[in-house]
Coordinates of C-alpha atoms in Angstrom, one line a residue:
Chain A
M294 CA 67.4 112.6 71.0
N295 CA 69.9 114.5 69.1
S296 CA 71.8 112.9 66.0
M297 CA 75.2 113.2 68.4
T298 CA 73.7 111.1 71.5
E299 CA 74.3 107.6 71.8
L300 CA 72.5 104.9 73.3
I301 CA 74.1 103.7 76.1
L302 CA 71.6 101.5 78.4
Q303 CA 68.1 100.6 77.4
L304 CA 66.0 98.2 79.8
K305 CA 62.9 96.4 77.8
N306 CA 60.1 94.8 79.3
V307 CA 61.6 94.7 82.9
S308 CA 60.2 93.6 86.0
K309 CA 60.8 92.8 90.0
K310 CA 58.3 91.0 91.7
Y311 CA 59.1 90.9 96.1
V312 CA 57.2 87.9 98.2
G313 CA 53.7 89.4 97.8
L314 CA 54.5 92.3 96.3
T315 CA 55.5 94.2 92.4
A316 CA 58.0 96.5 92.6
L317 CA 58.1 96.7 88.7
H318 CA 55.8 96.5 86.3
P319 CA 57.2 95.6 83.1
S320 CA 59.1 98.6 82.2
D321 CA 60.9 100.0 79.3
L322 CA 63.5 102.9 79.6
D323 CA 66.4 104.4 77.6
L324 CA 69.4 106.1 78.4
Y325 CA 71.7 108.7 76.2
S326 CA 75.0 109.7 76.9
G327 CA 75.0 113.4 76.8
E328 CA 71.7 113.4 78.8
I329 CA 70.6 114.0 82.6
L330 CA 67.1 111.8 82.7
V331 CA 65.4 112.8 86.4
I332 CA 63.8 109.9 88.1
L333 CA 60.5 110.7 90.4
G334 CA 58.4 109.4 92.5
S335 CA 57.3 109.0 95.8
N336 CA 58.7 106.8 98.9
G337 CA 58.2 103.0 97.5
A338 CA 56.9 104.2 93.8
G339 CA 59.4 101.4 92.6
K340 CA 62.6 104.4 91.8
S341 CA 65.5 102.5 93.8
T342 CA 63.9 98.9 92.1
L343 CA 64.6 100.4 89.0
L344 CA 67.8 102.1 90.0
K345 CA 69.2 98.7 91.6
L346 CA 68.0 96.8 87.5
M347 CA 70.0 99.6 85.8
C348 CA 73.0 99.3 88.1
G349 CA 72.6 95.6 88.7
A350 CA 72.2 95.2 92.1
E351 CA 68.9 93.0 91.1
S352 CA 68.5 91.3 88.1
S353 CA 65.6 91.6 86.1
D354 CA 62.8 89.0 86.4
S355 CA 61.5 89.4 82.8
G356 CA 62.6 91.4 79.6
E357 CA 66.1 92.2 79.1
V358 CA 69.1 94.5 79.6
I359 CA 70.9 96.1 76.2
F360 CA 74.3 98.2 77.0
L361 CA 75.4 99.8 73.5
G362 CA 73.4 97.5 71.7
A363 CA 74.5 94.2 73.5
Q364 CA 72.4 92.0 75.5
Q365 CA 73.9 90.9 79.0
K366 CA 72.5 87.8 79.8
H367 CA 74.6 88.4 82.9
W368 CA 73.6 91.9 84.1
S369 CA 75.6 92.3 87.9
V370 CA 77.1 95.2 90.0
A371 CA 80.7 93.5 88.7
T372 CA 79.2 93.4 84.9
S373 CA 78.1 97.3 84.7
R374 CA 81.2 98.7 86.5
S375 CA 83.1 96.8 84.4
L376 CA 81.9 98.6 81.3
G377 CA 81.7 101.7 83.0
V378 CA 78.4 102.5 85.0
E379 CA 78.6 103.7 88.9
V380 CA 76.4 105.0 91.3
V381 CA 76.3 106.8 93.6
H382 CA 74.7 106.1 96.7
Q383 CA 72.9 108.1 99.0
E384 CA 73.9 106.8 102.0
L385 CA 77.8 105.6 103.1
A386 CA 79.0 106.9 99.7
V387 CA 82.3 107.6 101.7
V388 CA 84.1 106.3 104.1
G389 CA 84.6 109.2 106.4
E390 CA 87.5 107.6 108.0
L391 CA 89.7 107.7 104.8
N392 CA 90.7 110.7 103.4
P393 CA 89.4 111.9 99.9
I394 CA 92.0 110.8 97.8
E395 CA 91.9 106.8 99.7
N396 CA 88.1 107.2 99.0
L397 CA 88.2 108.2 95.6
Y398 CA 90.1 105.0 94.3
L399 CA 89.3 102.3 97.3
G400 CA 88.7 99.4 95.9
R401 CA 91.1 100.1 93.2
E402 CA 94.5 101.4 94.8
L403 CA 96.5 102.2 92.1
V404 CA 100.6 100.2 92.9
V405 CA 103.7 100.1 92.3
H406 CA 104.7 96.2 92.5
K407 CA 108.4 96.4 94.7
R408 CA 109.7 92.6 95.0
W409 CA 106.0 91.0 95.5
W410 CA 104.5 93.2 97.2
P411 CA 101.8 96.0 96.1
F412 CA 102.8 98.9 97.3
L413 CA 100.0 102.0 97.1
A414 CA 101.0 104.7 94.1
R415 CA 100.4 107.6 96.6
R416 CA 102.0 110.6 94.8
V417 CA 100.6 108.7 91.3
M418 CA 97.2 108.8 93.3
R419 CA 96.4 112.5 95.1
K420 CA 98.4 114.1 91.9
E421 CA 95.4 112.3 89.4
G422 CA 92.6 112.9 92.4
S423 CA 93.1 115.8 92.5
D424 CA 93.3 116.6 89.0
L425 CA 90.0 115.3 88.8
L426 CA 88.4 117.1 91.5
R427 CA 89.6 120.3 89.9
S428 CA 88.4 119.7 87.0
L429 CA 85.2 118.9 88.7
G430 CA 84.8 122.4 90.6
A431 CA 84.9 120.8 93.8
Q432 CA 87.3 122.7 96.6
L433 CA 88.7 120.5 99.6
S434 CA 90.4 122.2 102.6
S435 CA 92.2 119.2 103.0
L436 CA 93.2 116.2 100.5
K437 CA 95.3 114.7 103.8
G438 CA 92.7 114.9 106.5
K439 CA 89.7 112.1 107.3
T440 CA 86.8 113.0 104.7
V441 CA 84.2 112.8 107.7
E442 CA 85.9 116.7 108.1
L443 CA 84.6 117.7 105.1
S444 CA 81.1 119.7 104.7
G445 CA 78.4 117.5 103.4
G446 CA 78.9 119.1 99.6
Q447 CA 82.3 117.9 99.7
R448 CA 81.8 114.7 100.6
Q449 CA 79.3 114.1 97.8
A450 CA 81.7 115.6 95.6
V451 CA 83.9 113.2 96.7
A452 CA 81.5 110.7 95.7
I453 CA 80.6 112.1 92.5
A454 CA 84.4 111.9 91.9
R455 CA 84.8 108.6 92.8
A456 CA 82.3 107.5 90.1
V457 CA 83.4 109.7 87.4
G458 CA 87.3 108.4 88.3
W459 CA 86.0 105.2 86.8
G460 CA 82.5 105.3 85.3
E461 CA 83.5 106.1 81.6
K462 CA 79.8 105.7 80.3
L463 CA 76.9 106.4 83.0
I464 CA 76.3 107.5 86.4
I465 CA 73.8 106.9 88.6
L466 CA 73.1 109.5 90.9
D467 CA 70.8 108.6 94.1
E468 CA 69.3 111.6 95.7
P469 CA 72.7 112.7 95.9
T470 CA 72.0 116.3 97.4
A471 CA 68.9 115.3 100.1
A472 CA 71.3 116.3 103.2
L473 CA 72.4 119.0 101.5
G474 CA 72.2 122.9 102.0
I475 CA 71.6 125.6 99.3
A476 CA 74.8 126.2 98.4
E477 CA 76.5 122.6 99.0
T478 CA 73.1 121.4 96.6
A479 CA 74.0 124.5 93.8
E480 CA 77.7 122.9 93.8
V481 CA 76.3 119.6 93.1
E482 CA 74.1 120.4 90.6
Q483 CA 76.9 122.0 88.7
M484 CA 79.0 119.1 89.3
I485 CA 76.1 117.2 87.6
R486 CA 75.8 119.5 84.3
T487 CA 79.8 119.3 84.6
L488 CA 79.1 115.3 83.8
R489 CA 76.8 115.8 81.1
G490 CA 79.1 118.0 79.4
R491 CA 81.4 115.3 79.4
G492 CA 79.1 113.2 77.0
L493 CA 78.4 111.1 80.4
A494 CA 75.2 109.4 80.7
V495 CA 73.4 110.6 84.0
V496 CA 70.5 108.8 85.8
L497 CA 69.6 111.8 89.4
V498 CA 67.0 110.0 91.4
T499 CA 65.2 113.2 93.0
H500 CA 62.1 114.1 95.0
R501 CA 62.5 117.6 94.0
L502 CA 60.6 118.9 91.3
D503 CA 62.3 122.2 90.7
Q504 CA 65.7 120.1 90.5
A505 CA 64.2 117.7 88.1
K506 CA 62.6 121.4 86.1
N507 CA 66.8 122.6 86.3
L508 CA 68.3 119.7 85.0
A509 CA 66.8 117.5 83.9
D510 CA 67.0 116.8 80.1
R511 CA 63.8 114.1 80.5
V512 CA 62.2 112.9 83.1
A513 CA 60.3 109.8 84.4
V514 CA 58.3 109.3 87.0
V515 CA 57.5 105.9 88.8
R516 CA 54.5 105.1 90.6
Q517 CA 53.2 102.4 91.9
G518 CA 55.9 100.2 90.0
R519 CA 55.2 101.3 87.1
I520 CA 56.3 104.4 84.7
V521 CA 53.8 106.6 84.5
G522 CA 55.1 109.9 82.6
N523 CA 58.6 110.0 80.5
F524 CA 58.6 114.2 79.5
L525 CA 61.7 115.8 77.1
K526 CA 62.8 119.2 78.5
A527 CA 61.0 121.1 77.0
D528 CA 57.5 119.1 78.1
I529 CA 58.3 119.4 81.8
E530 CA 56.0 120.8 83.6
V531 CA 56.3 120.9 87.4
G532 CA 52.8 120.9 88.5
K533 CA 51.8 118.5 86.2
L534 CA 54.3 116.4 87.0
A535 CA 53.6 116.8 91.0
I536 CA 50.2 115.5 89.6
L537 CA 51.8 112.3 87.7
I538 CA 53.6 111.7 91.2
T539 CA 51.1 111.6 93.6
G540 CA 49.0 110.1 91.2
E541 CA 45.7 111.9 91.3
E542 CA 45.4 112.4 87.4
S543 CA 47.6 109.7 84.5
A544 CA 49.3 111.6 81.4
S545 CA 50.8 110.1 78.3
V546 CA 54.2 108.8 77.5
V547 CA 56.0 110.8 75.3
Chain B
M113 CA 92.7 126.4 102.8
K114 CA 94.0 128.4 105.7
S115 CA 92.7 126.6 109.3
N116 CA 89.8 128.6 111.0
L117 CA 90.5 127.1 114.3
T118 CA 91.1 129.3 117.7
F119 CA 94.4 129.1 119.8
V120 CA 92.6 127.1 122.2
E121 CA 91.4 124.9 119.6
K122 CA 94.9 123.8 118.2
G123 CA 96.0 123.4 121.1
T124 CA 93.4 120.8 122.5
R125 CA 92.8 118.8 118.6
F126 CA 96.8 118.6 119.5
L127 CA 96.2 117.4 123.3
V128 CA 94.0 114.9 121.9
N129 CA 96.1 113.6 118.8
Y130 CA 98.9 113.4 120.3
S131 CA 97.5 112.4 124.2
A132 CA 99.1 109.0 124.3
L133 CA 102.7 109.8 123.4
I134 CA 102.1 112.6 125.9
V135 CA 101.4 110.2 128.9
L136 CA 104.3 108.0 127.9
A137 CA 106.4 111.3 128.0
V138 CA 105.0 112.3 131.2
L139 CA 105.5 108.8 132.8
I140 CA 109.0 109.0 131.4
V141 CA 109.1 112.1 133.1
V142 CA 107.7 111.6 136.8
F143 CA 109.9 107.7 136.9
G144 CA 112.8 109.3 135.8
T145 CA 112.9 111.8 137.7
L146 CA 112.0 110.2 141.6
S147 CA 114.4 107.0 140.2
P148 CA 116.9 108.6 137.5
S149 CA 119.7 106.5 138.0
A150 CA 117.9 102.9 138.1
F151 CA 115.1 103.8 135.7
F152 CA 117.3 105.6 133.1
S153 CA 120.3 102.7 133.5
L154 CA 120.8 100.7 129.9
N155 CA 119.7 97.1 131.9
N156 CA 116.3 99.0 132.6
L157 CA 115.3 100.3 129.5
Q158 CA 116.3 96.4 127.5
N159 CA 114.2 95.3 130.8
I160 CA 111.4 97.6 129.4
F161 CA 111.2 96.6 125.5
V162 CA 111.6 93.2 126.8
Q163 CA 109.2 92.7 128.7
A164 CA 106.6 94.6 126.4
S165 CA 107.8 92.5 123.3
P166 CA 105.4 89.3 124.0
G167 CA 102.6 91.4 125.4
G168 CA 102.9 93.9 122.4
V169 CA 102.9 91.1 119.4
V170 CA 99.1 90.2 121.0
A171 CA 98.3 93.3 121.6
L172 CA 99.1 94.3 117.7
A173 CA 96.8 90.8 117.0
L174 CA 94.5 92.5 119.1
T175 CA 95.0 95.2 116.5
I176 CA 94.2 93.4 113.7
T177 CA 90.8 92.2 114.4
M178 CA 89.9 96.3 115.9
I179 CA 91.2 97.6 112.3
V180 CA 88.7 96.0 111.0
G181 CA 85.7 97.1 113.2
E182 CA 86.2 93.5 115.4
F183 CA 87.7 92.1 118.6
D184 CA 89.0 88.7 119.5
L185 CA 88.7 87.9 122.9
S186 CA 91.0 84.8 122.5
V187 CA 94.0 86.3 121.9
G188 CA 95.0 85.5 125.4
Y189 CA 94.2 82.1 125.5
M190 CA 96.1 82.1 121.9
A191 CA 99.2 82.9 123.1
S192 CA 99.0 80.2 126.8
L193 CA 98.1 77.6 123.7
A194 CA 101.0 78.5 121.8
G195 CA 103.2 78.8 124.1
L196 CA 102.5 75.6 126.1
L197 CA 102.0 73.8 123.1
V198 CA 105.9 74.2 121.5
F199 CA 107.5 73.0 124.7
G200 CA 105.3 70.5 124.6
F201 CA 105.7 69.6 121.2
M202 CA 109.8 70.3 122.1
V203 CA 110.4 68.4 125.5
N204 CA 107.9 65.6 125.1
H205 CA 107.4 64.8 121.5
H206 CA 111.0 65.8 120.8
D207 CA 110.2 67.6 117.3
S208 CA 113.0 70.5 116.3
F209 CA 112.3 74.2 117.3
I210 CA 110.7 75.3 113.8
L211 CA 108.2 71.8 113.5
S212 CA 106.8 72.5 116.9
V213 CA 106.7 76.7 116.4
F214 CA 105.0 75.0 113.1
Y215 CA 102.3 73.0 114.6
S216 CA 101.7 75.7 117.4
L217 CA 101.2 78.8 115.1
G218 CA 99.4 76.1 113.3
A219 CA 97.2 75.2 115.8
T220 CA 96.0 79.0 116.9
S221 CA 96.0 80.1 113.2
L222 CA 93.1 76.9 112.3
L223 CA 91.8 78.4 115.6
G224 CA 91.4 81.8 114.2
L225 CA 89.8 80.7 110.9
I226 CA 87.1 79.3 113.3
S227 CA 86.6 82.4 114.5
G228 CA 86.7 84.2 111.9
L229 CA 84.2 81.9 110.1
I230 CA 81.4 82.1 113.0
V231 CA 82.3 86.6 113.3
S232 CA 82.5 86.7 109.0
R233 CA 80.5 84.1 107.6
L234 CA 77.2 83.0 110.5
K235 CA 77.3 86.5 111.8
V236 CA 77.6 85.2 115.5
N237 CA 78.2 88.8 117.2
A238 CA 82.6 88.5 118.2
F239 CA 82.3 88.6 121.7
I240 CA 80.4 85.5 121.7
G241 CA 82.2 83.9 119.5
T242 CA 85.8 84.4 119.9
L243 CA 85.2 83.8 124.2
G244 CA 84.1 80.8 122.9
I245 CA 86.8 79.6 120.8
G246 CA 89.0 81.1 123.2
F247 CA 87.8 78.2 125.4
V248 CA 88.6 75.6 123.1
A249 CA 91.5 76.7 123.1
V250 CA 91.7 76.6 127.1
G251 CA 90.3 73.1 127.2
I252 CA 92.9 72.4 124.5
V253 CA 96.1 73.5 126.8
Y254 CA 94.5 70.6 129.7
S255 CA 94.4 68.4 127.4
F256 CA 97.9 68.3 126.1
S257 CA 98.8 69.2 129.9
N258 CA 96.9 68.5 132.6
G259 CA 97.3 71.3 133.7
A260 CA 101.2 71.3 134.3
L261 CA 104.3 73.6 133.3
I262 CA 105.6 72.0 130.8
T263 CA 109.8 72.4 130.5
G264 CA 112.8 70.1 130.2
K265 CA 115.6 69.6 127.6
T266 CA 115.2 72.1 124.4
P267 CA 116.9 73.0 121.5
H268 CA 119.6 76.0 121.9
I269 CA 117.9 77.9 119.7
V270 CA 115.2 78.8 122.5
D271 CA 117.5 80.5 124.8
T272 CA 119.5 82.6 122.6
L273 CA 115.4 84.0 121.1
G274 CA 114.5 84.1 124.6
L275 CA 117.4 85.3 126.2
G276 CA 120.3 86.9 123.7
S277 CA 120.7 89.9 121.9
I278 CA 122.0 91.7 118.9
I279 CA 123.9 94.7 119.3
K280 CA 122.3 95.2 123.1
I281 CA 119.0 94.7 121.8
Q282 CA 117.6 91.4 122.7
N283 CA 116.1 89.4 120.3
L284 CA 112.5 89.7 121.8
T285 CA 111.9 93.0 121.1
L286 CA 113.9 92.9 117.5
L287 CA 111.3 90.2 116.8
W288 CA 108.2 92.6 117.9
I289 CA 110.1 95.3 116.4
C290 CA 110.2 92.9 112.7
C291 CA 106.5 92.5 114.0
I292 CA 105.6 96.1 114.2
A293 CA 107.8 96.7 110.7
I294 CA 105.8 94.6 108.7
L295 CA 101.9 94.8 110.0
W296 CA 102.8 98.9 109.6
V297 CA 103.4 98.4 106.3
V298 CA 100.3 96.5 105.5
T299 CA 97.9 99.0 107.2
E300 CA 99.7 101.9 106.2
R301 CA 101.1 101.1 102.6
T302 CA 98.8 98.7 101.0
P303 CA 95.4 98.3 99.5
L304 CA 94.7 95.2 101.6
G305 CA 95.2 98.2 104.6
V306 CA 93.2 100.9 103.1
H307 CA 90.5 98.3 102.6
M308 CA 91.0 96.9 106.8
R309 CA 90.2 100.3 107.9
A310 CA 87.2 100.8 105.1
I311 CA 85.5 98.0 106.6
G312 CA 86.6 99.3 110.4
G313 CA 84.8 103.2 109.4
Q314 CA 81.5 102.0 107.4
A315 CA 81.3 98.7 106.3
R316 CA 78.3 99.2 104.1
A317 CA 80.1 101.4 102.2
A318 CA 83.4 99.2 101.4
E319 CA 81.0 96.0 100.5
L320 CA 78.9 99.2 97.9
V321 CA 82.3 99.7 96.3
G322 CA 82.7 96.1 95.6
L323 CA 85.4 95.4 98.6
P324 CA 85.2 91.5 100.2
V325 CA 84.1 92.5 103.8
A326 CA 83.7 89.0 105.3
K327 CA 86.4 87.4 103.3
I328 CA 88.9 90.3 105.4
R329 CA 87.1 90.0 108.4
M330 CA 88.3 86.2 108.5
W331 CA 91.3 86.3 107.3
A332 CA 91.9 89.3 110.0
F333 CA 91.0 86.9 113.2
V334 CA 93.8 84.4 111.5
C335 CA 95.8 86.6 111.6
S336 CA 95.0 87.6 115.1
A337 CA 95.3 84.2 116.4
F338 CA 98.5 83.9 114.8
L339 CA 99.7 86.8 115.9
A340 CA 98.9 86.4 119.7
G341 CA 100.1 82.5 119.1
F342 CA 104.0 84.1 118.4
G343 CA 103.3 86.6 121.6
G344 CA 103.1 83.0 123.4
I345 CA 106.4 81.3 121.6
M346 CA 107.9 84.6 122.1
L347 CA 106.6 84.1 126.1
S348 CA 107.6 81.4 126.5
M349 CA 111.5 81.7 125.6
R350 CA 111.6 84.0 128.1
L351 CA 110.1 82.1 130.3
G352 CA 112.3 78.7 129.1
S353 CA 109.0 76.4 130.3
G354 CA 105.4 76.5 128.6
Q355 CA 103.0 77.9 131.2
P356 CA 99.0 76.8 130.4
N357 CA 97.8 80.4 132.0
A358 CA 100.7 82.5 131.2
G359 CA 99.4 84.4 128.8
N360 CA 96.2 85.1 129.6
G361 CA 96.1 88.0 131.2
Y362 CA 97.8 89.8 127.7
L363 CA 94.0 90.2 126.9
L364 CA 93.3 92.7 129.4
D365 CA 96.8 94.5 128.6
G366 CA 96.0 94.0 124.9
F367 CA 93.1 96.2 124.8
S368 CA 94.6 98.6 127.5
A369 CA 97.1 99.0 124.6
T370 CA 94.7 99.3 121.4
F371 CA 92.7 101.7 123.2
L372 CA 95.5 103.7 124.6
G373 CA 97.0 104.2 120.8
R374 CA 93.6 106.1 119.6
G375 CA 95.3 108.3 121.1
F376 CA 98.1 108.5 118.9
Y377 CA 99.1 108.4 114.7
R378 CA 95.2 108.6 113.4
A379 CA 93.5 110.2 117.2
G380 CA 90.3 107.9 117.4
E381 CA 91.0 104.8 115.4
F382 CA 93.0 101.9 116.4
S383 CA 96.2 101.7 114.3
V384 CA 99.4 100.0 114.4
P385 CA 102.1 102.7 115.7
G386 CA 99.7 103.7 118.4
T387 CA 99.3 100.3 120.0
V388 CA 102.9 100.4 119.8
V389 CA 102.7 103.7 121.7
G390 CA 100.2 102.2 124.3
A391 CA 101.7 98.8 125.0
L392 CA 104.6 101.1 126.1
I393 CA 102.9 103.0 128.4
L394 CA 101.7 100.1 129.9
Q395 CA 105.6 98.7 130.4
V396 CA 106.9 102.3 131.7
G397 CA 103.9 102.0 134.1
Y398 CA 104.4 98.7 135.4
N399 CA 108.8 98.9 135.5
G400 CA 108.2 102.1 136.9
L401 CA 105.8 101.2 140.1
A402 CA 108.2 98.3 140.7
I403 CA 111.3 100.8 140.5
I404 CA 109.8 103.5 143.2
G405 CA 108.8 99.9 144.9
M406 CA 105.4 99.9 144.8
P407 CA 103.0 96.9 145.7
T408 CA 102.9 94.1 143.6
A409 CA 98.9 95.5 143.7
A410 CA 99.5 99.1 142.1
K411 CA 100.4 97.2 138.9
Y412 CA 97.0 96.4 139.0
Y413 CA 95.5 99.2 139.5
F414 CA 97.3 101.3 137.4
S415 CA 96.4 98.0 134.4
G416 CA 93.0 98.3 135.2
G417 CA 92.8 101.9 136.0
T418 CA 94.7 102.7 132.1
L419 CA 91.8 101.0 130.6
V420 CA 88.8 102.6 131.9
V421 CA 91.1 106.5 131.5
A422 CA 91.8 105.3 127.6
L423 CA 88.6 104.0 126.9
A424 CA 87.1 107.8 128.5
L425 CA 90.0 108.9 126.4
G426 CA 88.7 107.7 123.5
T427 CA 85.2 108.5 124.2
I428 CA 85.7 112.2 125.0
A429 CA 88.6 112.6 121.3
G430 CA 85.4 110.8 118.9
S431 CA 82.9 113.7 120.7
Y432 CA 85.6 117.1 120.6
H433 CA 86.5 115.3 117.0
F434 CA 82.8 115.7 116.4
K435 CA 82.4 118.7 118.0
L436 CA 85.5 120.6 116.3
N437 CA 84.4 118.9 112.5
D438 CA 81.0 120.3 113.2
R439 CA 82.0 123.6 114.2
K440 CA 84.6 123.3 111.1
R441 CA 82.0 122.9 108.5
K442 CA 79.7 125.7 109.8
K443 CA 82.7 128.2 109.1

């Protein structure tokens, strides 16, 4: 990595077993600022487990999690969020019944205290929220209507903007374009590049090899609970990735 | 961004978004035309509001649980229980009014807490859980009174609140307005209100952003039982006695009001303003039918019919919104 990047998160020898199944064998992974790491793998390969270990949704059975140089003994979602880690889930990223601004601030609403009760600071949230969406290049048809009325790409933009608004260090995106069309996918991809430009560490889980090739600074391939490939941008070859994902041939780790 | 909707689509959307208000306006026009002097008299308008008030508070109780994606079948029984207990404590135990209200609402709130724990923590279906607790409330009613009406000497404040008025607005109506104002502020202007709507909309998504879904749902049941009890106490003050079954009918009316309310304010969703309009639709209907001399049976036809129509309208509105959104997205 170049000298300007910062090591944000280190997973050292982490593993996870469920009853009768090893979801992830002992694995290492480093995440750097200003870098898009794409995680590839087929269904059930262990991508989700790896993602959950990164954000603290699951605790590791072994090894250690190091965030900005400090070992995390109790790595939970609450801890990771407080340190600037946000996840954009594939489904259920936003609540359709709320408006985009309510979704952006859900769970972290800005309030003004009048006497003893906290009231929503609606004007401030609308102003700051629309500024944030604009800065990410998201164009929404309405900030007041329900989020369910937006297109898939716009909804995903709201979810990403929420992550950016609170995730100061690391954003994890779980197949954010899986349900989107070509134009909407391009919009979301552009947003992901913007995140990298802001110096955030970005983890993108995807099935699409072309997307990995276009966006990734680094690619990690997961198969049968192991990280079987870890390539820098210059070494990414779509054919090689496909072989690694399907397991027809093994490859060396960088 | 400019709207791409056609004139017909805009018109249909208006009808869907304001259907409850339109129904209310139509009822007022119809009954006002059929019997203008009786319907629009000050006395009758006061009557409509005061009769709507206890049931309106019970409907608000139901709305709280509906907003968080649950429902509470015990509200009618809770209303009966609190209405009976408050008179029981005042008449049989000679407790003060304040203490009697405190005990009664404490009892319903405790039952609400049990409902909340059963539904949110033990994951028992709300239909079963709240119906069970409702029957427990009925049991308490019969243990307390043997099914008899409780009446007798009560503090002066009971008559003042139940029958008095300030500037031609009945005190019970003022109490309803206070409940509406407080609940509107909480549900529309505070983070808690947004969290409740998020949980009712997509509980899993709310959980993923760290909202305490089970806790908020549990407290919604407590709040619902408290409010239902309050509505029951309002009713008993108006009746001047504690009656074992007085509030039971509020369940059906409450459901009708909340579902009718989906056709106003935030179309397709449960809301405090929507429920208020729903409760007024029912009361204007009951009042108008009585004024034009329809038999009692008409009230029940209207009540049942309104519930069915409200549910059907809710489904049509939901499906229409889906189609419209789909069309907007394609454009």
